[in-house]
Structures are given as C-alpha cells and as structure tokens.
mmCIF file of C-alpha atoms and ligand atoms in Angstrom:
data_model
loop_
_atom_site.group_PDB
_atom_site.id
_atom_site.type_symbol
_atom_site.label_atom_id
_atom_site.label_comp_id
_atom_site.label_asym_id
_atom_site.label_seq_id
_atom_site.Cartn_x
_atom_site.Cartn_y
_atom_site.Cartn_z
ATOM 1 C CA MET A 1 -22.314 -5.588 0.924
ATOM 2 C CA ALA A 2 -20.184 -3.036 2.413
ATOM 3 C CA ARG A 3 -19.574 -0.018 0.214
ATOM 4 C CA ARG A 4 -15.771 0.784 0.317
ATOM 5 C CA SER A 5 -14.182 3.888 -1.119
ATOM 6 C CA LYS A 6 -11.163 3.593 -3.473
ATOM 7 C CA LEU A 7 -7.651 4.430 -2.681
ATOM 8 C CA VAL A 8 -4.694 4.879 -5.113
ATOM 9 C CA ALA A 9 -1.428 5.175 -3.332
ATOM 10 C CA GLY A 10 1.832 5.950 -5.083
ATOM 11 C CA ASN A 11 5.133 4.289 -3.957
ATOM 12 C CA TRP A 12 8.045 6.462 -5.305
ATOM 13 C CA LYS A 13 10.603 3.763 -3.899
ATOM 14 C CA MET A 14 14.102 5.368 -4.127
ATOM 15 C CA HIS A 15 13.235 7.867 -6.655
ATOM 16 C CA GLY A 16 12.967 11.618 -6.913
ATOM 17 C CA SER A 17 14.650 15.044 -6.272
ATOM 18 C CA THR A 18 13.233 18.126 -4.884
ATOM 19 C CA ALA A 19 12.864 19.750 -8.211
ATOM 20 C CA GLN A 20 11.078 16.542 -9.817
ATOM 21 C CA ASN A 21 8.948 16.135 -6.682
ATOM 22 C CA GLN A 22 7.686 19.641 -6.917
ATOM 23 C CA GLY A 23 6.440 19.430 -10.469
ATOM 24 C CA LEU A 24 4.972 15.946 -9.870
ATOM 25 C CA LEU A 25 3.160 16.902 -6.633
ATOM 26 C CA ASN A 26 1.734 20.012 -8.237
ATOM 27 C CA ALA A 27 0.522 18.206 -11.160
ATOM 28 C CA VAL A 28 -1.053 15.346 -9.091
ATOM 29 C CA ILE A 29 -2.868 18.196 -6.849
ATOM 30 C CA SER A 30 -4.193 20.088 -9.764
ATOM 31 C CA ARG A 31 -5.214 17.350 -12.048
ATOM 32 C CA THR A 32 -7.083 15.249 -9.395
ATOM 33 C CA VAL A 33 -8.899 17.986 -7.732
ATOM 34 C CA GLU A 34 -12.210 16.730 -9.066
ATOM 35 C CA LEU A 35 -11.908 13.264 -7.864
ATOM 36 C CA LYS A 36 -13.641 13.709 -4.615
ATOM 37 C CA GLU A 37 -14.533 10.145 -4.150
ATOM 38 C CA VAL A 38 -11.150 8.815 -4.604
ATOM 39 C CA GLY A 39 -8.471 8.692 -1.922
ATOM 40 C CA ILE A 40 -5.077 9.719 -3.137
ATOM 41 C CA ALA A 41 -1.731 9.239 -1.364
ATOM 42 C CA VAL A 42 1.943 9.338 -2.158
ATOM 43 C CA SER A 43 4.581 7.375 -0.265
ATOM 44 C CA VAL A 44 7.823 9.206 -0.557
ATOM 45 C CA PRO A 45 11.583 8.690 0.561
ATOM 46 C CA TYR A 46 12.043 10.070 4.117
ATOM 47 C CA PRO A 47 14.254 12.997 3.054
ATOM 48 C CA TYR A 48 11.270 14.438 1.026
ATOM 49 C CA LEU A 49 8.562 14.080 3.803
ATOM 50 C CA ALA A 50 9.088 17.817 4.598
ATOM 51 C CA GLN A 51 8.601 18.798 1.118
ATOM 52 C CA ALA A 52 5.500 16.498 0.664
ATOM 53 C CA GLN A 53 4.152 17.995 3.884
ATOM 54 C CA SER A 54 4.642 21.501 2.703
ATOM 55 C CA VAL A 55 3.173 20.911 -0.854
ATOM 56 C CA LEU A 56 0.383 18.705 0.094
ATOM 57 C CA ALA A 57 -0.877 20.178 3.518
ATOM 58 C CA ASN A 58 -4.412 21.358 3.092
ATOM 59 C CA THR A 59 -4.864 19.567 -0.259
ATOM 60 C CA HIS A 60 -6.973 16.341 -1.002
ATOM 61 C CA VAL A 61 -3.759 14.262 -1.371
ATOM 62 C CA SER A 62 -2.294 12.447 1.599
ATOM 63 C CA TRP A 63 1.409 11.346 2.110
ATOM 64 C CA GLY A 64 3.329 8.818 3.827
ATOM 65 C CA ALA A 65 6.540 6.924 4.120
ATOM 66 C CA GLN A 66 7.750 3.432 2.722
ATOM 67 C CA ASN A 67 8.963 1.796 5.946
ATOM 68 C CA VAL A 68 9.072 2.435 9.783
ATOM 69 C CA SER A 69 11.021 1.148 12.542
ATOM 70 C CA GLN A 70 9.354 -1.414 14.820
ATOM 71 C CA HIS A 71 11.006 0.448 17.829
ATOM 72 C CA GLU A 72 9.500 3.375 19.551
ATOM 73 C CA LYS A 73 12.899 5.199 19.903
ATOM 74 C CA GLY A 74 16.489 4.736 21.042
ATOM 75 C CA ALA A 75 19.774 3.467 19.752
ATOM 76 C CA TYR A 76 18.752 2.316 16.412
ATOM 77 C CA THR A 77 21.198 4.061 14.022
ATOM 78 C CA GLY A 78 19.500 4.753 10.613
ATOM 79 C CA GLU A 79 16.088 3.881 11.594
ATOM 80 C CA VAL A 80 12.901 6.210 11.669
ATOM 81 C CA SER A 81 10.255 5.981 14.135
ATOM 82 C CA ALA A 82 6.561 6.127 13.583
ATOM 83 C CA ALA A 83 6.341 9.192 15.902
ATOM 84 C CA MET A 84 8.686 10.987 13.573
ATOM 85 C CA LEU A 85 6.468 10.168 10.555
ATOM 86 C CA VAL A 86 3.597 11.516 12.420
ATOM 87 C CA ASP A 87 5.599 14.504 13.094
ATOM 88 C CA PHE A 88 5.879 15.146 9.393
ATOM 89 C CA GLY A 89 2.086 14.781 8.997
ATOM 90 C CA CYS A 90 2.169 11.279 7.394
ATOM 91 C CA ARG A 91 -1.086 9.561 7.190
ATOM 92 C CA TYR A 92 0.062 6.164 5.793
ATOM 93 C CA VAL A 93 3.157 3.930 6.104
ATOM 94 C CA ILE A 94 3.831 1.039 3.767
ATOM 95 C CA VAL A 95 4.851 -2.166 5.844
ATOM 96 C CA GLY A 96 6.036 -5.449 4.512
ATOM 97 C CA HIS A 97 6.664 -4.303 0.985
ATOM 98 C CA SER A 98 8.218 -7.267 -0.944
ATOM 99 C CA GLU A 99 11.478 -5.403 -1.601
ATOM 100 C CA ARG A 100 11.796 -4.778 2.103
ATOM 101 C CA ARG A 101 10.984 -8.613 2.911
ATOM 102 C CA ALA A 102 13.401 -9.884 0.225
ATOM 103 C CA LEU A 103 16.325 -7.242 0.112
ATOM 104 C CA TYR A 104 16.231 -6.533 3.831
ATOM 105 C CA GLY A 105 15.301 -9.810 5.539
ATOM 106 C CA GLU A 106 11.988 -8.551 7.041
ATOM 107 C CA ASP A 107 10.028 -11.604 8.079
ATOM 108 C CA SER A 108 6.340 -11.592 8.706
ATOM 109 C CA HIS A 109 6.993 -11.199 12.609
ATOM 110 C CA THR A 110 9.098 -8.117 12.007
ATOM 111 C CA VAL A 111 6.566 -6.813 9.677
ATOM 112 C CA ALA A 112 3.784 -7.295 12.209
ATOM 113 C CA LEU A 113 5.859 -5.344 14.853
ATOM 114 C CA LYS A 114 6.083 -2.543 12.318
ATOM 115 C CA PHE A 115 2.466 -2.607 11.665
ATOM 116 C CA ARG A 116 1.687 -2.441 15.421
ATOM 117 C CA ALA A 117 4.385 0.431 15.964
ATOM 118 C CA ALA A 118 2.867 2.547 13.181
ATOM 119 C CA GLN A 119 -0.804 2.096 14.451
ATOM 120 C CA ALA A 120 0.353 2.907 17.923
ATOM 121 C CA ALA A 121 1.619 6.352 16.765
ATOM 122 C CA GLY A 122 -1.780 7.025 14.797
ATOM 123 C CA LEU A 123 -0.533 5.991 11.276
ATOM 124 C CA ILE A 124 -2.590 3.771 8.851
ATOM 125 C CA PRO A 125 -0.231 1.067 7.874
ATOM 126 C CA ILE A 126 -0.538 -0.312 4.260
ATOM 127 C CA LEU A 127 0.339 -3.872 4.779
ATOM 128 C CA CYS A 128 1.694 -5.597 1.710
ATOM 129 C CA VAL A 129 1.332 -9.371 1.111
ATOM 130 C CA GLY A 130 2.088 -11.447 -1.906
ATOM 131 C CA GLU A 131 3.678 -14.568 -3.447
ATOM 132 C CA THR A 132 6.734 -15.170 -5.562
ATOM 133 C CA LEU A 133 6.275 -16.687 -8.852
ATOM 134 C CA ASP A 134 7.730 -19.955 -7.577
ATOM 135 C CA GLN A 135 5.164 -20.026 -4.895
ATOM 136 C CA ARG A 136 2.363 -19.254 -7.466
ATOM 137 C CA ASP A 137 3.620 -22.140 -9.748
ATOM 138 C CA ALA A 138 3.831 -24.573 -6.552
ATOM 139 C CA GLY A 139 0.176 -23.564 -5.977
ATOM 140 C CA ILE A 140 0.863 -22.364 -2.470
ATOM 141 C CA THR A 141 -0.320 -18.720 -3.063
ATOM 142 C CA GLU A 142 -3.027 -18.711 -0.500
ATOM 143 C CA GLN A 143 -0.763 -20.405 1.998
ATOM 144 C CA VAL A 144 1.761 -17.658 1.752
ATOM 145 C CA VAL A 145 -0.579 -14.894 1.800
ATOM 146 C CA ALA A 146 -2.367 -16.459 4.821
ATOM 147 C CA GLU A 147 0.901 -16.596 6.692
ATOM 148 C CA GLN A 148 1.723 -13.164 6.109
ATOM 149 C CA LEU A 149 -1.771 -11.805 7.172
ATOM 150 C CA ASP A 150 -2.208 -14.153 10.048
ATOM 151 C CA THR A 151 1.075 -13.109 11.672
ATOM 152 C CA VAL A 152 -0.223 -9.482 11.799
ATOM 153 C CA VAL A 153 -3.738 -10.656 13.000
ATOM 154 C CA GLU A 154 -2.110 -12.813 15.688
ATOM 155 C CA LEU A 155 -0.192 -9.979 17.200
ATOM 156 C CA THR A 156 -2.594 -7.122 16.816
ATOM 157 C CA GLY A 157 -6.077 -8.880 16.834
ATOM 158 C CA VAL A 158 -8.374 -8.709 13.920
ATOM 159 C CA SER A 159 -10.070 -5.419 15.054
ATOM 160 C CA ALA A 160 -6.511 -3.777 14.135
ATOM 161 C CA LEU A 161 -7.444 -4.049 10.595
ATOM 162 C CA ALA A 162 -10.157 -1.606 10.895
ATOM 163 C CA LYS A 163 -7.571 1.017 10.809
ATOM 164 C CA ALA A 164 -5.359 -0.420 8.090
ATOM 165 C CA VAL A 165 -5.217 -0.899 4.386
ATOM 166 C CA LEU A 166 -4.014 -4.099 2.827
ATOM 167 C CA ALA A 167 -2.171 -4.376 -0.633
ATOM 168 C CA TYR A 168 -2.033 -7.686 -2.428
ATOM 169 C CA GLU A 169 1.142 -7.530 -4.344
ATOM 170 C CA PRO A 170 2.172 -10.643 -6.365
ATOM 171 C CA VAL A 171 6.042 -10.371 -6.144
ATOM 172 C CA TRP A 172 6.315 -11.576 -9.788
ATOM 173 C CA ALA A 173 4.184 -8.498 -10.953
ATOM 174 C CA ILE A 174 6.078 -5.895 -9.125
ATOM 175 C CA GLY A 175 8.209 -3.728 -11.575
ATOM 176 C CA THR A 176 8.130 -6.440 -14.142
ATOM 177 C CA GLY A 177 5.538 -5.111 -16.504
ATOM 178 C CA LYS A 178 3.695 -8.349 -15.912
ATOM 179 C CA THR A 179 0.301 -7.717 -14.295
ATOM 180 C CA ALA A 180 -1.929 -10.214 -12.660
ATOM 181 C CA THR A 181 -4.917 -10.549 -14.680
ATOM 182 C CA PRO A 182 -8.148 -8.908 -13.102
ATOM 183 C CA GLN A 183 -9.378 -12.318 -12.216
ATOM 184 C CA GLN A 184 -6.082 -13.668 -10.709
ATOM 185 C CA ALA A 185 -6.095 -10.530 -8.471
ATOM 186 C CA GLN A 186 -9.646 -10.724 -7.663
ATOM 187 C CA ASP A 187 -9.333 -14.447 -6.652
ATOM 188 C CA VAL A 188 -6.535 -13.537 -4.144
ATOM 189 C CA HIS A 189 -8.509 -10.503 -2.963
ATOM 190 C CA ALA A 190 -11.532 -12.609 -2.348
ATOM 191 C CA PHE A 191 -9.425 -15.222 -0.321
ATOM 192 C CA ILE A 192 -8.125 -12.341 1.823
ATOM 193 C CA ARG A 193 -11.492 -11.070 2.747
ATOM 194 C CA ARG A 194 -13.028 -14.548 3.413
ATOM 195 C CA ARG A 195 -9.864 -15.306 5.706
ATOM 196 C CA ILE A 196 -10.642 -11.955 7.662
ATOM 197 C CA ALA A 197 -14.371 -12.584 7.485
ATOM 198 C CA ALA A 198 -13.842 -15.935 9.448
ATOM 199 C CA ASN A 199 -12.647 -13.672 12.362
ATOM 200 C CA ASP A 200 -14.701 -10.539 11.838
ATOM 201 C CA SER A 201 -17.184 -10.140 8.890
ATOM 202 C CA VAL A 202 -17.638 -6.384 9.489
ATOM 203 C CA VAL A 203 -13.881 -5.640 9.432
ATOM 204 C CA ALA A 204 -13.580 -7.723 6.348
ATOM 205 C CA GLY A 205 -16.472 -6.036 4.538
ATOM 206 C CA GLU A 206 -14.960 -2.644 5.318
ATOM 207 C CA LEU A 207 -11.206 -3.164 4.691
ATOM 208 C CA GLN A 208 -9.744 -1.647 1.742
ATOM 209 C CA VAL A 209 -7.676 -4.137 -0.290
ATOM 210 C CA LEU A 210 -5.483 -2.643 -3.000
ATOM 211 C CA TYR A 211 -3.814 -4.317 -5.931
ATOM 212 C CA GLY A 212 -0.298 -3.530 -6.556
ATOM 213 C CA GLY A 213 2.018 -4.923 -9.384
ATOM 214 C CA SER A 214 2.606 -3.116 -12.694
ATOM 215 C CA VAL A 215 -0.597 -1.141 -12.655
ATOM 216 C CA LYS A 216 -0.768 1.358 -15.493
ATOM 217 C CA ALA A 217 -3.205 3.887 -16.826
ATOM 218 C CA SER A 218 -4.002 1.117 -19.461
ATOM 219 C CA ASN A 219 -5.034 -1.678 -17.146
ATOM 220 C CA ALA A 220 -6.197 0.299 -13.999
ATOM 221 C CA ALA A 221 -9.871 0.361 -14.712
ATOM 222 C CA GLU A 222 -10.250 -3.200 -15.527
ATOM 223 C CA LEU A 223 -8.459 -4.206 -12.273
ATOM 224 C CA PHE A 224 -10.281 -1.658 -10.122
ATOM 225 C CA GLY A 225 -13.560 -2.795 -11.617
ATOM 226 C CA MET A 226 -13.301 -6.130 -9.751
ATOM 227 C CA PRO A 227 -15.603 -6.422 -6.716
ATOM 228 C CA ASP A 228 -12.834 -6.941 -4.090
ATOM 229 C CA ILE A 229 -10.260 -4.688 -5.487
ATOM 230 C CA ASP A 230 -10.502 -1.173 -3.740
ATOM 231 C CA GLY A 231 -7.705 0.766 -5.671
ATOM 232 C CA GLY A 232 -4.017 0.180 -6.138
ATOM 233 C CA LEU A 233 -0.648 0.657 -4.788
ATOM 234 C CA ILE A 234 1.521 2.071 -7.558
ATOM 235 C CA GLY A 235 5.053 1.963 -8.139
ATOM 236 C CA GLY A 236 6.664 2.898 -11.509
ATOM 237 C CA ALA A 237 3.620 4.605 -12.801
ATOM 238 C CA SER A 238 3.332 6.914 -9.766
ATOM 239 C CA LEU A 239 6.438 8.807 -10.859
ATOM 240 C CA VAL A 240 4.769 9.952 -14.012
ATOM 241 C CA ALA A 241 2.134 12.511 -13.736
ATOM 242 C CA ASP A 242 0.112 11.487 -16.778
ATOM 243 C CA GLU A 243 0.027 8.025 -15.685
ATOM 244 C CA PHE A 244 -0.708 8.375 -12.091
ATOM 245 C CA VAL A 245 -3.430 11.042 -12.622
ATOM 246 C CA ALA A 246 -5.182 8.517 -15.191
ATOM 247 C CA ILE A 247 -4.908 5.750 -12.585
ATOM 248 C CA CYS A 248 -6.487 7.882 -9.967
ATOM 249 C CA ASP A 249 -9.127 8.719 -12.631
ATOM 250 C CA ALA A 250 -9.764 5.080 -13.289
ATOM 251 C CA ALA A 251 -10.708 4.606 -9.652
ATOM 252 C CA LYS A 252 -13.784 6.816 -9.956
ATOM 253 C CA ASN A 253 -16.870 4.643 -9.308
HETATM 254 C C1 PEP Z 1 5.248 -1.342 -5.801
HETATM 255 O O1 PEP Z 1 6.292 -0.968 -5.607
HETATM 256 O O2 PEP Z 1 4.520 -1.586 -4.679
HETATM 257 C C2 PEP Z 1 4.717 -1.538 -7.056
HETATM 258 C C3 PEP Z 1 3.526 -2.291 -7.115
HETATM 259 O O3 PEP Z 1 5.439 -1.318 -8.074
HETATM 260 P P1 PEP Z 1 5.226 -1.451 -9.755
HETATM 261 O O4 PEP Z 1 3.767 -0.663 -10.011
HETATM 262 O O5 PEP Z 1 6.206 -0.663 -10.426
HETATM 263 O O6 PEP Z 1 5.042 -2.710 -10.146
#
C-alpha cells in the first residue's frame, strides 16, 4: 500500500484581520515546528495573502487561497487569477468548496475549469466534494461525489490528480458541529480511492484525501486514524491556535 503523508489545511473562510492573523500565524509556526512529517497549510482571504507570504515564507507552513478564477486574465472584474496567487507565493488553492457551489452557483464544470487553471499556473488545487443531508438520506452520496470527481477527471485526465489534493466534505457536517463518524468518512474516502483506481491505481494510492466537516481537537485523531483519511480541511477550528495546533498534532503518525 502506498504510504501517504498527512496534510492539515486550514480554511479561514471570511475571517481575520491583520492583527489577529499575525498572532495566529506566529502561534501555528512556533507550536508545530516539531511536526516534521505533517504538512500544514492555511487558506486565507485574498487581502491577507501578502501577510501570509511575509510571515510564513521560509517556514514549514504553506499558504494558499480559497477560490480562483477559471480565466487566465482579462475583463473579469472582482476575480483573481491563478498567476496572481502564484505571485503571492501560494502553494494551494481550494476549489469547489460547498459554500462556493451552493452560494455562488459554481457547478462541477466550473469547478473543473478552476482546477485546471490552478494547475496550469503551478498551484496544487484542493478539490472539495461532498453530499448534502438530503442526498445522503436519499442514498445517493456516492453518485453525487462521483459526479463531482468525474467532471474534473474528464476535463483534465486522471493523471492531473497526481498533483492535487482531494477533500471529502459532507455538506451537512460543515460548520454544523456534526462530524461524520470515522467509519462514515472512511467509507466515502475508500469509494473515492476505488473510483480513481479504476483509471489509475498508482495515482489513487498516492492521492491525499482529506476529511473536512467540524473537525476539532477532540475528534481529529480518530478520523485521521482511518486508513484512507490523510488529514483534514479545517474551517472554524483553524481560527483558534490551540485547536488548530492540536489537530496538526493529531495528524502525527
Ligand atoms: C470547511 O470550511 O471546509 C470546513 C470543513 O468547515 P468546518 O471545519 O468549520 O466544518
């Protein structure tokens, strides 16, 4: 079996201020410095990318953004291109977060275009997939996740996943305090890996698949202990230094 390293990525969403960020970032750097084997990243709002770059450059913590335009450049008022994110030293960008899909009408095709644009500029996309509660109750979780995943694979080819990260985020668990049980999450992670393995077993074996949805210090170790869960995408808890550091610690092998 492929040995995958763990990644813990924070998603600050629309939170922060220069003063708050400074304290949080400094705490994360200094208190995770021993965790050599765990990848650590934060996805910050666009206006704070320069701050993230200046504080995190030459540390073990990476940074990235929460969204990116599917377009390379041009008359797209309000949009931010992948090249601009690279200009600010980003390593990662989240694409297809359920809040973008639900609140900003991003369908799977748009998400796939964003994924491709990110990679073309040299970023590592963190592709989010996941079902709503209604979809889970209707027994179509795998169908929903497969559609979200397949749309990207059809556009980019399966080999593109070799330079990407996946995040399974059940919509009903995001920001709700309801976490999927480790077994519920593991079942979907294993499904994702099987589906990719049908096209390329090496890519499937090496792909980092994160779990996201109300991960906290108190439940992280159990989730990260499942065989197909390679870390977490952390929303609310990534804003609290004690919580985020403890979650990073839980990702130690
Ligand atoms: C997220 O925003 O990706 C997320 C998982 O949020 P939370 O951890 O707050 O549920």
